[in-house]
Coordinates of C-alpha atoms in Angstrom, one line a residue:
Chain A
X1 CA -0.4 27.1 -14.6
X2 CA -0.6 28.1 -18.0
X3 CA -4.5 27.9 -19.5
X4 CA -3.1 25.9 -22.6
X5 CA -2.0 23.3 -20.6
X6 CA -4.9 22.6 -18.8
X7 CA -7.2 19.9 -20.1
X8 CA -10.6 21.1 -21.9
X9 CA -13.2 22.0 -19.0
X10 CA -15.7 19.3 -19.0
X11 CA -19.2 19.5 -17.0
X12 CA -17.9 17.2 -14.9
X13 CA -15.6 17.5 -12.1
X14 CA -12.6 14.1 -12.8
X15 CA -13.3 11.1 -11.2
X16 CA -10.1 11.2 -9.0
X17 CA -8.1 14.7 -8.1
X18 CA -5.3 15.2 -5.9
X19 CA -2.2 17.6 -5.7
X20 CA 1.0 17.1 -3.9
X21 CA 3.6 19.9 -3.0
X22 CA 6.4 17.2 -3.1
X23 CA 5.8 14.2 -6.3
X24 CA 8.7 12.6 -4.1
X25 CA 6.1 11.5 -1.6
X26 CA 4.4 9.3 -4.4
X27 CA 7.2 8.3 -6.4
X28 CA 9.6 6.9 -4.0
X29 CA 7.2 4.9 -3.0
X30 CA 6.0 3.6 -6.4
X31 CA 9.3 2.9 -7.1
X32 CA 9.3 0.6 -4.0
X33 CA 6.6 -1.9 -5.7
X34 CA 8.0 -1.0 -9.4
X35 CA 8.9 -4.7 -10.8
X36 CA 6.2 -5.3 -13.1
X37 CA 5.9 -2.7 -15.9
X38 CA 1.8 -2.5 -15.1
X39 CA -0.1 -1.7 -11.7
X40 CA -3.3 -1.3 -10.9
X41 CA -4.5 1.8 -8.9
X42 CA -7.3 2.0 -6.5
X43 CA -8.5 5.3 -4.9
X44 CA -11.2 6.0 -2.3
X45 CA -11.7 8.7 0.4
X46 CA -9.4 7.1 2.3
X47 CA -6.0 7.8 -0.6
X48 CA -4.7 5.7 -3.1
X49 CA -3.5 1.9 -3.4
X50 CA -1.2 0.4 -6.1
X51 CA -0.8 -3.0 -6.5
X52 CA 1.6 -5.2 -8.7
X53 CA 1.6 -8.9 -9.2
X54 CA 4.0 -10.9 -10.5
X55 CA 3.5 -14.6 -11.2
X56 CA 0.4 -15.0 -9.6
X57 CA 2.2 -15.8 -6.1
X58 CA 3.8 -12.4 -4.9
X59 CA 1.6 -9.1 -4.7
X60 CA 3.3 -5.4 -3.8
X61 CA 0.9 -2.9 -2.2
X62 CA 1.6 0.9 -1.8
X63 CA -0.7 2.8 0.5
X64 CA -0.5 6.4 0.0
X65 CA -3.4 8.0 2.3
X66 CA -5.4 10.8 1.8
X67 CA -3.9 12.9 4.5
X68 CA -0.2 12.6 2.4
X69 CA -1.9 14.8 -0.4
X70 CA -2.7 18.6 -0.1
X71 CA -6.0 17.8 -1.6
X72 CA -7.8 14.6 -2.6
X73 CA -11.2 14.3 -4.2
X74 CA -12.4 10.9 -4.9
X75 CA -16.0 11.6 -6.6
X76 CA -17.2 8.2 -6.8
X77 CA -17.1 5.2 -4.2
X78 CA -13.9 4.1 -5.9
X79 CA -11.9 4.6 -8.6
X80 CA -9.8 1.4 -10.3
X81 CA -7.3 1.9 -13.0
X82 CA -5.0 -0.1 -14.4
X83 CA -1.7 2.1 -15.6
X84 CA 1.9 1.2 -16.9
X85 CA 4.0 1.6 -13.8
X86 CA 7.1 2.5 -15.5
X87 CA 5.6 5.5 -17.8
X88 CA 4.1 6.6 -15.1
X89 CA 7.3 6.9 -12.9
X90 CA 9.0 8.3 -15.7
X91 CA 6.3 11.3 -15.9
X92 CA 6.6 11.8 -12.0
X93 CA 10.0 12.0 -12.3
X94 CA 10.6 14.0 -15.5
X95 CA 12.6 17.2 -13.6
X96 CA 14.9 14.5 -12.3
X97 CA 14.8 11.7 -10.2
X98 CA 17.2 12.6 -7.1
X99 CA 16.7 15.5 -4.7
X100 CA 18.6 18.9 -5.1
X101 CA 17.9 20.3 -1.6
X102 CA 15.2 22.9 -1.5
X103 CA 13.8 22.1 -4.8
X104 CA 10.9 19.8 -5.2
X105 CA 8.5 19.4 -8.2
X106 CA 4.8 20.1 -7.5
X107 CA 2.3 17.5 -8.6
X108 CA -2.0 17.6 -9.7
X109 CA -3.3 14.5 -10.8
X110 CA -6.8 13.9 -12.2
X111 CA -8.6 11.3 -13.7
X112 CA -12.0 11.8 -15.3
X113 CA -13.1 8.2 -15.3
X114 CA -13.0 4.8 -17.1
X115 CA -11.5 5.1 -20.1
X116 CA -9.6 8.0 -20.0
X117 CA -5.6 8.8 -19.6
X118 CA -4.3 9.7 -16.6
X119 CA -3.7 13.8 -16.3
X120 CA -0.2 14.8 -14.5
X121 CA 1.0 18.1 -14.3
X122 CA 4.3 18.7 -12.7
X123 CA 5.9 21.6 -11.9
X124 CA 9.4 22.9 -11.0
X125 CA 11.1 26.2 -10.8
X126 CA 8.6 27.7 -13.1
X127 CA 8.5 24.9 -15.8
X128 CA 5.4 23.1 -16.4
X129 CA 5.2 19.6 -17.9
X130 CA 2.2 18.1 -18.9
X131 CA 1.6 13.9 -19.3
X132 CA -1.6 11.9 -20.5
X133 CA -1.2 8.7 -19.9
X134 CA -3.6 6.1 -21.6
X135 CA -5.1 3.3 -18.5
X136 CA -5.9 0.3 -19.5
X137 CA -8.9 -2.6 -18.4
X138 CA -8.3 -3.3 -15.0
X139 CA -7.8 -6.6 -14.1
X140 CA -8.3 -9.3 -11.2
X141 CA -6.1 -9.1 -8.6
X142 CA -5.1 -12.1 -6.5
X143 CA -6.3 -12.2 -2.5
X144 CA -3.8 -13.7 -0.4
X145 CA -6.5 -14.1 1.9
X146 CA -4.0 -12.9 4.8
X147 CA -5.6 -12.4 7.9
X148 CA -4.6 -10.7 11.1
X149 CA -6.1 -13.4 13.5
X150 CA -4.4 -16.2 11.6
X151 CA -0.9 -15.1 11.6
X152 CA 1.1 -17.8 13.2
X153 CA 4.2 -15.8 13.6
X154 CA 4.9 -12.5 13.9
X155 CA 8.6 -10.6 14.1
X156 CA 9.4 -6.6 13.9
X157 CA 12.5 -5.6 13.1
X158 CA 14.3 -2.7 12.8
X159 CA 15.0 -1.9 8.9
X160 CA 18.5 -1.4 9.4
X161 CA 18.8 -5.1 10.2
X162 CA 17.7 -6.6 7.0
X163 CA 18.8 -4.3 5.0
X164 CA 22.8 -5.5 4.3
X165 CA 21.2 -9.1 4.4
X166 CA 18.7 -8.8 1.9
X167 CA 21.0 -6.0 -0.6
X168 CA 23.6 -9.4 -0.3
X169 CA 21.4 -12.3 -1.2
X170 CA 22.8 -15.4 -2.7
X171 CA 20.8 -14.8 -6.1
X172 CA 22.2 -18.3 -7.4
X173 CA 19.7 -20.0 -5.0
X174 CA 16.5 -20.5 -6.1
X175 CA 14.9 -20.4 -2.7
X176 CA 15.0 -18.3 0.1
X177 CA 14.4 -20.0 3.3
X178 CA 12.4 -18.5 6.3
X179 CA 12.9 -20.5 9.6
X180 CA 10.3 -18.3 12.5
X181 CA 10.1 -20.5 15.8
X182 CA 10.2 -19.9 19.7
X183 CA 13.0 -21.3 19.6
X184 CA 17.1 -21.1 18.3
X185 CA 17.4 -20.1 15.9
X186 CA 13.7 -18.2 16.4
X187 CA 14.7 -16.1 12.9
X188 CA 16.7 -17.8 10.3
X189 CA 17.3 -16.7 6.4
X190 CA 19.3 -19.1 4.4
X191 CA 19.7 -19.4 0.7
X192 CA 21.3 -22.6 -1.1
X193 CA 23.3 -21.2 -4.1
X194 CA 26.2 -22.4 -6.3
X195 CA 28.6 -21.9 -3.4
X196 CA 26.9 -23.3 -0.4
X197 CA 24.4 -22.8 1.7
X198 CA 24.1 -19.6 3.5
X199 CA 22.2 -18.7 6.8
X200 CA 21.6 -15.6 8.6
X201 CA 20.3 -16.0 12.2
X202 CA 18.8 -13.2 14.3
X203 CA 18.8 -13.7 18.0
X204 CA 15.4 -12.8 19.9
X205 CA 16.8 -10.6 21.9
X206 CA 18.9 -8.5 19.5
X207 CA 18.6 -4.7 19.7
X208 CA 17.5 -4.5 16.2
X209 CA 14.1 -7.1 17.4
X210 CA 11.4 -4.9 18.4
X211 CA 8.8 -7.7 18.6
X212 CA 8.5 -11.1 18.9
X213 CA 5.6 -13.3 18.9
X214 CA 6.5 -16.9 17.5
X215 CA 4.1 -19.9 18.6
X216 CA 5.2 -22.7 16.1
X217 CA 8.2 -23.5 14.1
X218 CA 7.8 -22.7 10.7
X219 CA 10.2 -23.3 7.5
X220 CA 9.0 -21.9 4.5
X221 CA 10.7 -21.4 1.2
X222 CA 10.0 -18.8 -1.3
X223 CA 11.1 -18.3 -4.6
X224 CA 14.1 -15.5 -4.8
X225 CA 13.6 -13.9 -7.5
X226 CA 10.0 -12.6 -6.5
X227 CA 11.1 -11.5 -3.0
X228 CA 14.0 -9.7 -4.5
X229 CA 11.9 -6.6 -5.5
X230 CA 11.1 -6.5 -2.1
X231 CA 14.6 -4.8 -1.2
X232 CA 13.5 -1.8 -2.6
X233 CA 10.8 -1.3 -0.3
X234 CA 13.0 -2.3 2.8
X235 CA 15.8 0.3 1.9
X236 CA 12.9 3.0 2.1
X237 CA 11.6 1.5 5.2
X238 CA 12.6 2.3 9.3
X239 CA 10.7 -1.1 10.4
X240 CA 9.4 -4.0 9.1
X241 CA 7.0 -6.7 10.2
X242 CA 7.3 -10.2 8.8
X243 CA 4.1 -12.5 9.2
X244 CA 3.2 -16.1 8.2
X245 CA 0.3 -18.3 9.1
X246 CA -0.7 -21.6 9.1
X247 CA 0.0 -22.0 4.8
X248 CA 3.0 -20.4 5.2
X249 CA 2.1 -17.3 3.6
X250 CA 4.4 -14.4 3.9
X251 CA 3.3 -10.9 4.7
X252 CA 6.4 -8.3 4.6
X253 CA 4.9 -4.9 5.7
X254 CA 7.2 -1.9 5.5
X255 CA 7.0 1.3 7.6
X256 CA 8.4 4.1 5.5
X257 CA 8.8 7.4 6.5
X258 CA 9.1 10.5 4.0
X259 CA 10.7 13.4 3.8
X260 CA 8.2 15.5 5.8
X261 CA 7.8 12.5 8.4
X262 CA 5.0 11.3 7.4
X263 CA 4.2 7.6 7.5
X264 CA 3.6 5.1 4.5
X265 CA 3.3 1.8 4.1
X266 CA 4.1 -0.8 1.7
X267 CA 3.4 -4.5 1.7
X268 CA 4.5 -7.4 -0.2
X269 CA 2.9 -11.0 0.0
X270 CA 4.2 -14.1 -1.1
X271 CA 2.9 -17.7 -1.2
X272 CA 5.3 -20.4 -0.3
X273 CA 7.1 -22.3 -3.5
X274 CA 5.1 -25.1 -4.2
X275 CA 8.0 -27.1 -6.1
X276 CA 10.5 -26.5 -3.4
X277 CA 7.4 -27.9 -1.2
X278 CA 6.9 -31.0 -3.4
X279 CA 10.6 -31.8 -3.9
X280 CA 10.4 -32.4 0.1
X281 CA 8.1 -34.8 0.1
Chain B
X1 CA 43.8 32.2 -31.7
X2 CA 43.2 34.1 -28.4
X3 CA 42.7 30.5 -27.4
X4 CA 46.1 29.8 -27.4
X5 CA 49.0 30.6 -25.9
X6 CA 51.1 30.2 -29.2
X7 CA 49.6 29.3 -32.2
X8 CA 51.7 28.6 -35.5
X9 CA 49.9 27.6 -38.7
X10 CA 51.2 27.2 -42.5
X11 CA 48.8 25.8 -44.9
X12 CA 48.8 24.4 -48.6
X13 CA 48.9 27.3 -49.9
X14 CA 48.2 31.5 -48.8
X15 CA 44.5 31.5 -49.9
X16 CA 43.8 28.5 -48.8
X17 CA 45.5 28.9 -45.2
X18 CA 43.7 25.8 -43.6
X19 CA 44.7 22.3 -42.6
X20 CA 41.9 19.4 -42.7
X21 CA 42.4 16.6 -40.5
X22 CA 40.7 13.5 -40.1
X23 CA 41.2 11.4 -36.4
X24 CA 39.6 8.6 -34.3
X25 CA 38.3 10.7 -31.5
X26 CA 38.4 8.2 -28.9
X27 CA 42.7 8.9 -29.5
X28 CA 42.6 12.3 -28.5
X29 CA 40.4 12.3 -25.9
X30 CA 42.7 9.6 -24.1
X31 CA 45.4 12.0 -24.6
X32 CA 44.0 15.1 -23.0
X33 CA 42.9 12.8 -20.2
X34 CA 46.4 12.5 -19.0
X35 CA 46.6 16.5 -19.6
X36 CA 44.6 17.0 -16.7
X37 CA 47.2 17.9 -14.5
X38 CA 49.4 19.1 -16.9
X39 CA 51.6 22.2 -16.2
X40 CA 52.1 22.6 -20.4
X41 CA 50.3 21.2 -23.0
X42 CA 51.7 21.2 -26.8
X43 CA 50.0 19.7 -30.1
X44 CA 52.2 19.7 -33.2
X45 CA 51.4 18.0 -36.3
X46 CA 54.7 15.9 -37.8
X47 CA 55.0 13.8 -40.7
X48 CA 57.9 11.5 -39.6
X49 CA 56.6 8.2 -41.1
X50 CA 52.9 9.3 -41.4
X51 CA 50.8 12.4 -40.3
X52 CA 50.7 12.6 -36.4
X53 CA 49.5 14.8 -34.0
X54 CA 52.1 15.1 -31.5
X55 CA 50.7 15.8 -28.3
X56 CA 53.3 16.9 -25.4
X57 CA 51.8 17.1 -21.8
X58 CA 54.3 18.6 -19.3
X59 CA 53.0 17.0 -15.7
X60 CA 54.5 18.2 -12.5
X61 CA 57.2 16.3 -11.1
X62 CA 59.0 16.4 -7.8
X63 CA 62.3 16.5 -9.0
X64 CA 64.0 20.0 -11.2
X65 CA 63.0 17.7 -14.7
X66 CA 59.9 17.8 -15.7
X67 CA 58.3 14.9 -16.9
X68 CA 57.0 14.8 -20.6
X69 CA 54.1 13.0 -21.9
X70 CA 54.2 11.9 -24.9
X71 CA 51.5 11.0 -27.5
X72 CA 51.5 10.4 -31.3
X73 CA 47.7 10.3 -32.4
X74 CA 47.6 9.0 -36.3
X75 CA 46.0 11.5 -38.6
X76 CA 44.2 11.6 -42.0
X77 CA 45.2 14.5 -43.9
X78 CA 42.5 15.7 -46.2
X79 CA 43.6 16.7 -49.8
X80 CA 42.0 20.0 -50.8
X81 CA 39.8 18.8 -53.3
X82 CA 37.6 17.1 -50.7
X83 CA 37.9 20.4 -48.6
X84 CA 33.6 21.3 -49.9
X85 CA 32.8 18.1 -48.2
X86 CA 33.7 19.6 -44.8
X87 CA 32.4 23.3 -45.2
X88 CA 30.7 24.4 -41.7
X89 CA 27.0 24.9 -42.7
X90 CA 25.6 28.4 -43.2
X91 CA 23.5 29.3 -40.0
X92 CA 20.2 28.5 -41.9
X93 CA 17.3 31.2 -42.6
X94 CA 15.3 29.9 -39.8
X95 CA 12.3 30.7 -38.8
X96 CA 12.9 31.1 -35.4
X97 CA 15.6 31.7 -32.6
X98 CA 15.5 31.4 -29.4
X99 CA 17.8 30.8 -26.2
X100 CA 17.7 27.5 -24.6
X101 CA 16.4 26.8 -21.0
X102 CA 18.5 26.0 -18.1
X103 CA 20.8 23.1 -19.6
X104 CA 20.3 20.7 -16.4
X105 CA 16.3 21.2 -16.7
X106 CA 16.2 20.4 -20.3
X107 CA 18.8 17.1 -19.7
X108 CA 16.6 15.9 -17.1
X109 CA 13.6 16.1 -19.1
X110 CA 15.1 14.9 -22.1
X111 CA 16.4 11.8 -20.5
X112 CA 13.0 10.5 -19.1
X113 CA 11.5 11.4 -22.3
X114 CA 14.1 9.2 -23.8
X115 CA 12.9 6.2 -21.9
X116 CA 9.5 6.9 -23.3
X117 CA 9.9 7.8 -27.0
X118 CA 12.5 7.2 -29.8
X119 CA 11.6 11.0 -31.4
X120 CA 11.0 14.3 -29.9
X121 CA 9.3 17.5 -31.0
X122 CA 10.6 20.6 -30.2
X123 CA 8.7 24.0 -30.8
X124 CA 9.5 27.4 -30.0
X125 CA 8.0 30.8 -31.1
X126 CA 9.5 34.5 -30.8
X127 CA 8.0 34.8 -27.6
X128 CA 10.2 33.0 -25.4
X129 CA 8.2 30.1 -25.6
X130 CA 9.6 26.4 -25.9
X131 CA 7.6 23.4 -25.7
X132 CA 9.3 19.4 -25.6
X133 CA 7.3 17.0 -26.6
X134 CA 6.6 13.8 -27.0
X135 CA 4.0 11.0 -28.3
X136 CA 3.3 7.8 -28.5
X137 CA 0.7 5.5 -28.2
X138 CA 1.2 4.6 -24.6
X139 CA 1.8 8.5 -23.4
X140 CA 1.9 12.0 -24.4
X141 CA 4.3 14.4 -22.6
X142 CA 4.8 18.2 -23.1
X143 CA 7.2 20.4 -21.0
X144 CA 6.3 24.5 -21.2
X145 CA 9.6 26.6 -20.8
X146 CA 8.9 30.7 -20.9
X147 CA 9.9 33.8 -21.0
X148 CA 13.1 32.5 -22.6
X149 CA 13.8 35.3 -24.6
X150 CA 14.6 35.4 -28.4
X151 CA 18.5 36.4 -29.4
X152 CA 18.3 39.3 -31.8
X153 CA 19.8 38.5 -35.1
X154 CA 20.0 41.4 -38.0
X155 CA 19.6 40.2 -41.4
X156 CA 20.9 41.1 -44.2
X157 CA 19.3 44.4 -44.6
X158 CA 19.6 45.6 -40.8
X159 CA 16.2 44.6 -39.6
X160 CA 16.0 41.9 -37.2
X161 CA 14.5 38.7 -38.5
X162 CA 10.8 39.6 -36.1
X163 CA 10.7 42.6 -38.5
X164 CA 9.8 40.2 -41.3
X165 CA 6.5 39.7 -40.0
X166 CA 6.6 36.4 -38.7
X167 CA 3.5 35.9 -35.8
X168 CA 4.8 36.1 -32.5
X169 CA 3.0 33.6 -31.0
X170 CA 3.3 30.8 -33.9
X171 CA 5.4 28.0 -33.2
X172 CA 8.4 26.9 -35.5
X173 CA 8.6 23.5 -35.5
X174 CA 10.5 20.2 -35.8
X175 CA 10.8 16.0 -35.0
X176 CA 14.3 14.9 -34.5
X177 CA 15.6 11.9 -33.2
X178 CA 15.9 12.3 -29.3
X179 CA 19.0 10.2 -28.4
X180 CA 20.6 12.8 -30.6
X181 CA 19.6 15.7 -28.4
X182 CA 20.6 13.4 -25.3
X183 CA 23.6 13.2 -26.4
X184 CA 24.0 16.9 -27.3
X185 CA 22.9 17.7 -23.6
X186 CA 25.3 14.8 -21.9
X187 CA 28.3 16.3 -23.2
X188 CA 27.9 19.6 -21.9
X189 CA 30.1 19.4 -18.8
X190 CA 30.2 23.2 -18.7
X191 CA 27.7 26.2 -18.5
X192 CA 28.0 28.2 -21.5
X193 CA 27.8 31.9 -22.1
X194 CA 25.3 31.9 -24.2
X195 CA 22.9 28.8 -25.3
X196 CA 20.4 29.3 -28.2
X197 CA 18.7 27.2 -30.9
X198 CA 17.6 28.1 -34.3
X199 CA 14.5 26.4 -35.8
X200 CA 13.6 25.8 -39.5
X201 CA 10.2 24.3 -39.5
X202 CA 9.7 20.5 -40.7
X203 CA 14.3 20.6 -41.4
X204 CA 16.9 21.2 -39.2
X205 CA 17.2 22.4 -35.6
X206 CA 20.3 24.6 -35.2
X207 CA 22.3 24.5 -32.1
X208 CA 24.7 27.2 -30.6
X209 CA 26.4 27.2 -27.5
X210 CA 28.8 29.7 -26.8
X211 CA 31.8 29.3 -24.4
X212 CA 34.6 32.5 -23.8
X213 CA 36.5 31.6 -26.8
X214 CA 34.5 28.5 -28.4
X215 CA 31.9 27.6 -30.1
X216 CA 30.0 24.6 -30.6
X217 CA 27.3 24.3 -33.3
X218 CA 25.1 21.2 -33.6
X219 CA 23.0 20.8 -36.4
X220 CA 20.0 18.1 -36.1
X221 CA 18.0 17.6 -39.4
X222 CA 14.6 17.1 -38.6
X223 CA 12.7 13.4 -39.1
X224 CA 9.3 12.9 -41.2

């Protein structure tokens, strides 16, 4: 690391310092959550959460936990930033975004507190790059208020499943349909576009189900476009677990694993559409 | 001409031994994309309504004939008193020179930084050092390449240009618009021999790249 391109010593040690060997372990999974140009990040001992919103009705989480990093110092309870998602990608990914085998770029973040940028420095094969990014205010996020002992209806599928189904979505409807129930068709996506009306059943006993647990029928709709994003996450993911409860809020959680095996996840939650609810009535 | 298999040239006159064409790029390139294959490849300039470039691509063919190609690309000819126009720039006196990084590093970089600033700063001293950088209100990005090495050039008077007494560690800069140098770096399909650039400070960023028996010069004026 070259001593010109490390930031003036301060008395202080940053707010929030990690390194990573691999910056593929944090970006691919930033990228899974990256549909909004801001998110805010929120570090404790325990690693780092970035969250996006969009619309005030679906919310992207990425958990990235402590153990992932080769170090993590987090000097204050927690650390909240708000960043622009899309710079910040850009910077992790400056030496190129796909993976030549054996290569990998080399990552140390720090953070010296509220109100100042966001210090990367990246390095591969020798070449250092160096990135200040300016964080902004950060602001309210939105609680979905999801709780475990609510959930209604619970379904874990292998990734693999969804995948094709989801990549293939009738993006002329404006809704897409969940049916959950204990009985046929117990998981049903449908989508009502220019052509027709489209649905997608999954038997409970399919190889691809790896758990089942619905109590109730339940039909919600969702708007499309803001479980589109989601995709990303899912073509990362091995499994996925897909929750409602009793308002018909959706919880997606994604089980990714990386490169070196280890286990991330990412969630995505997403109130019900509230016209498509209405226009029922 | 070692380029060429047979070369024949006659121009306007013996001291001026030199034809200037003007073409729509996008003509020839078409043309040499159905070369690719080609077991022969001919360019002749004609003049049988208007000024052509005859291109002849000889592809392989199953039968004894061979099957020709044929393409007649429109040309401008350029009358000699608008030859000045068109001289190749001297290689400026710059203040520094130094040999470019791995291509594929510096296209990687350069494309991000693309997404993240319309200008680009690039410094270099005659230490081997280059720096890439950009700024903008939202971020600042710099990427440290080293031990590059500086080409030797002798001036004029034998010395090398170091000998002038130029600080080894001071950095020759200049701002230039950064889709240009993306575009520079996307068209190189092909390692070359020898990749260098010269600097004049606050004007012009001088590019060389040197195949076996070509070379290609870019010349980037620097912005405000």
């Amino acid at each position: 690391m070259p001593l010109s391109a490390q930031p003036p010593a301060s008395a202080e040690p940053p707010v929030l310092s990690a390194s990573l060997d691999n910056a593929r372990h944090l970006s691919s999974l930033l990228r899974a959550v990256h549909f909004q140009d801001h998110a805010t990040c929120f570090a404790t001992a325990n690693g780092l959460r970035v969250t996006v919103e969009a619309a005030k009705c679906v919310q992207a989480n990425a958990f990235i936990q402590a153990e992932i990093f080769q170090e993590f110092a987090v000097q204050e309870e927690s650390v909240t930033f708000r960043i622009n998602l899309s710079v910040l990608l850009d910077c992790l990914t400056i030496f190129g975004a796909s993976s030549s085998p054996g290569t990998s770029t080399a990552l140390r973040m720090c953070y010296q507190g509220y109100g100042y940028p966001l210090m990367l420095f990246l390095e591969e094969g020798g070449v250092v790059t160096v990135c200040k990014i300016n964080t902004q205010e950060p602001e309210e996020l939105l609680d979905f208020d999801f709780c475990s002992t609510k959930v209604v209806n619970k379904i874990i599928l292998q990734s693999e499943g969804l995948r094709e189904a989801f990549a293939e979505l009738d993006m002329t409807s404006e809704v897409l349909q969940i049916t959950m129930s204990p009985d046929k068709p117990y998981f049903r996506l449908s989508t009502f576009g220019n052509a027709g009306s489209a649905h997608l059943d999954y038997p409970r006993d399919s190889d691809l189900m790896e758990a089942f647990h619905c109590n109730q029928t339940q039909t919600n709709r969702y708007k499309i476009s803001l479980l589109k994003p989601s995709t990303k996450a899912l073509a990362l993911s091995c499994k996925v677990s897909i929750r409602t409860d009793a308002r018909g809020f959706l919880s997606l959680q994604y089980m990714i694993r990386n490169e070196d095996g280890q286990v991330c996840f990412v969630e995505y939650y997403c109130c019900p559409d509230e016209e498509a609810a209405e226009a029922e009535l | 001409g070692n380029f060429f298999d047979e070369f024949q040239l006659e121009g306007v006159a013996a001291e001026h031994n030199e034809i200037y064409l003007e073409l729509v790029p996008e003509n020839l390139s078409r043309a040499l994309k159905t070369a690719q294959t080609a077991k022969t490849f001919k360019i002749k300039l004609t003049n049988k309504h208007c000024p052509c470039l005859r291109v002849a691509v000889e592809l392989p063919s199953l039968s004894s004939s061979s099957r020709i190609v044929t393409h007649d690309i429109p040309v401008g000819v350029i009358p000699r008193r608008l030859w000045n126009d068109f001289r190749e720039p001297s290689v400026p006196d710059f203040d520094v020179s130094i040999y470019l990084p791995a291509l594929k590093t510096m296209k990687s970089v350069v494309e991000r930084m693309k997404n993240l600033s319309n200008f680009i700063v690039i410094e270099a001293n005659l230490s081997g050092e280059m720096n890439l950088k950009i700024e903008t209100d939202l971020v600042c990005v710099t990427t440290h390449f080293k031990d590059l090495g500086n080409p030797p050039w002798a001036s004029e008077d034998g010395c090398q240009s170091s000998a002038r007494g130029r600080d080894l560690e001071s950095m020759a800069e200049a701002r230039i618009d950064i889709k240009k140098l993306q575009q520079l770096l996307a068209g190189q399909q092909v390692n070359p021999t020898k990749a260098l650039c010269n600097i004049v400070s606050q004007r012009v960023v001088h590019f060389v790249l040197l195949h076996e028996d070509v070379s290609l010069q870019y010349f980037i004026p620097a912005l405000a």
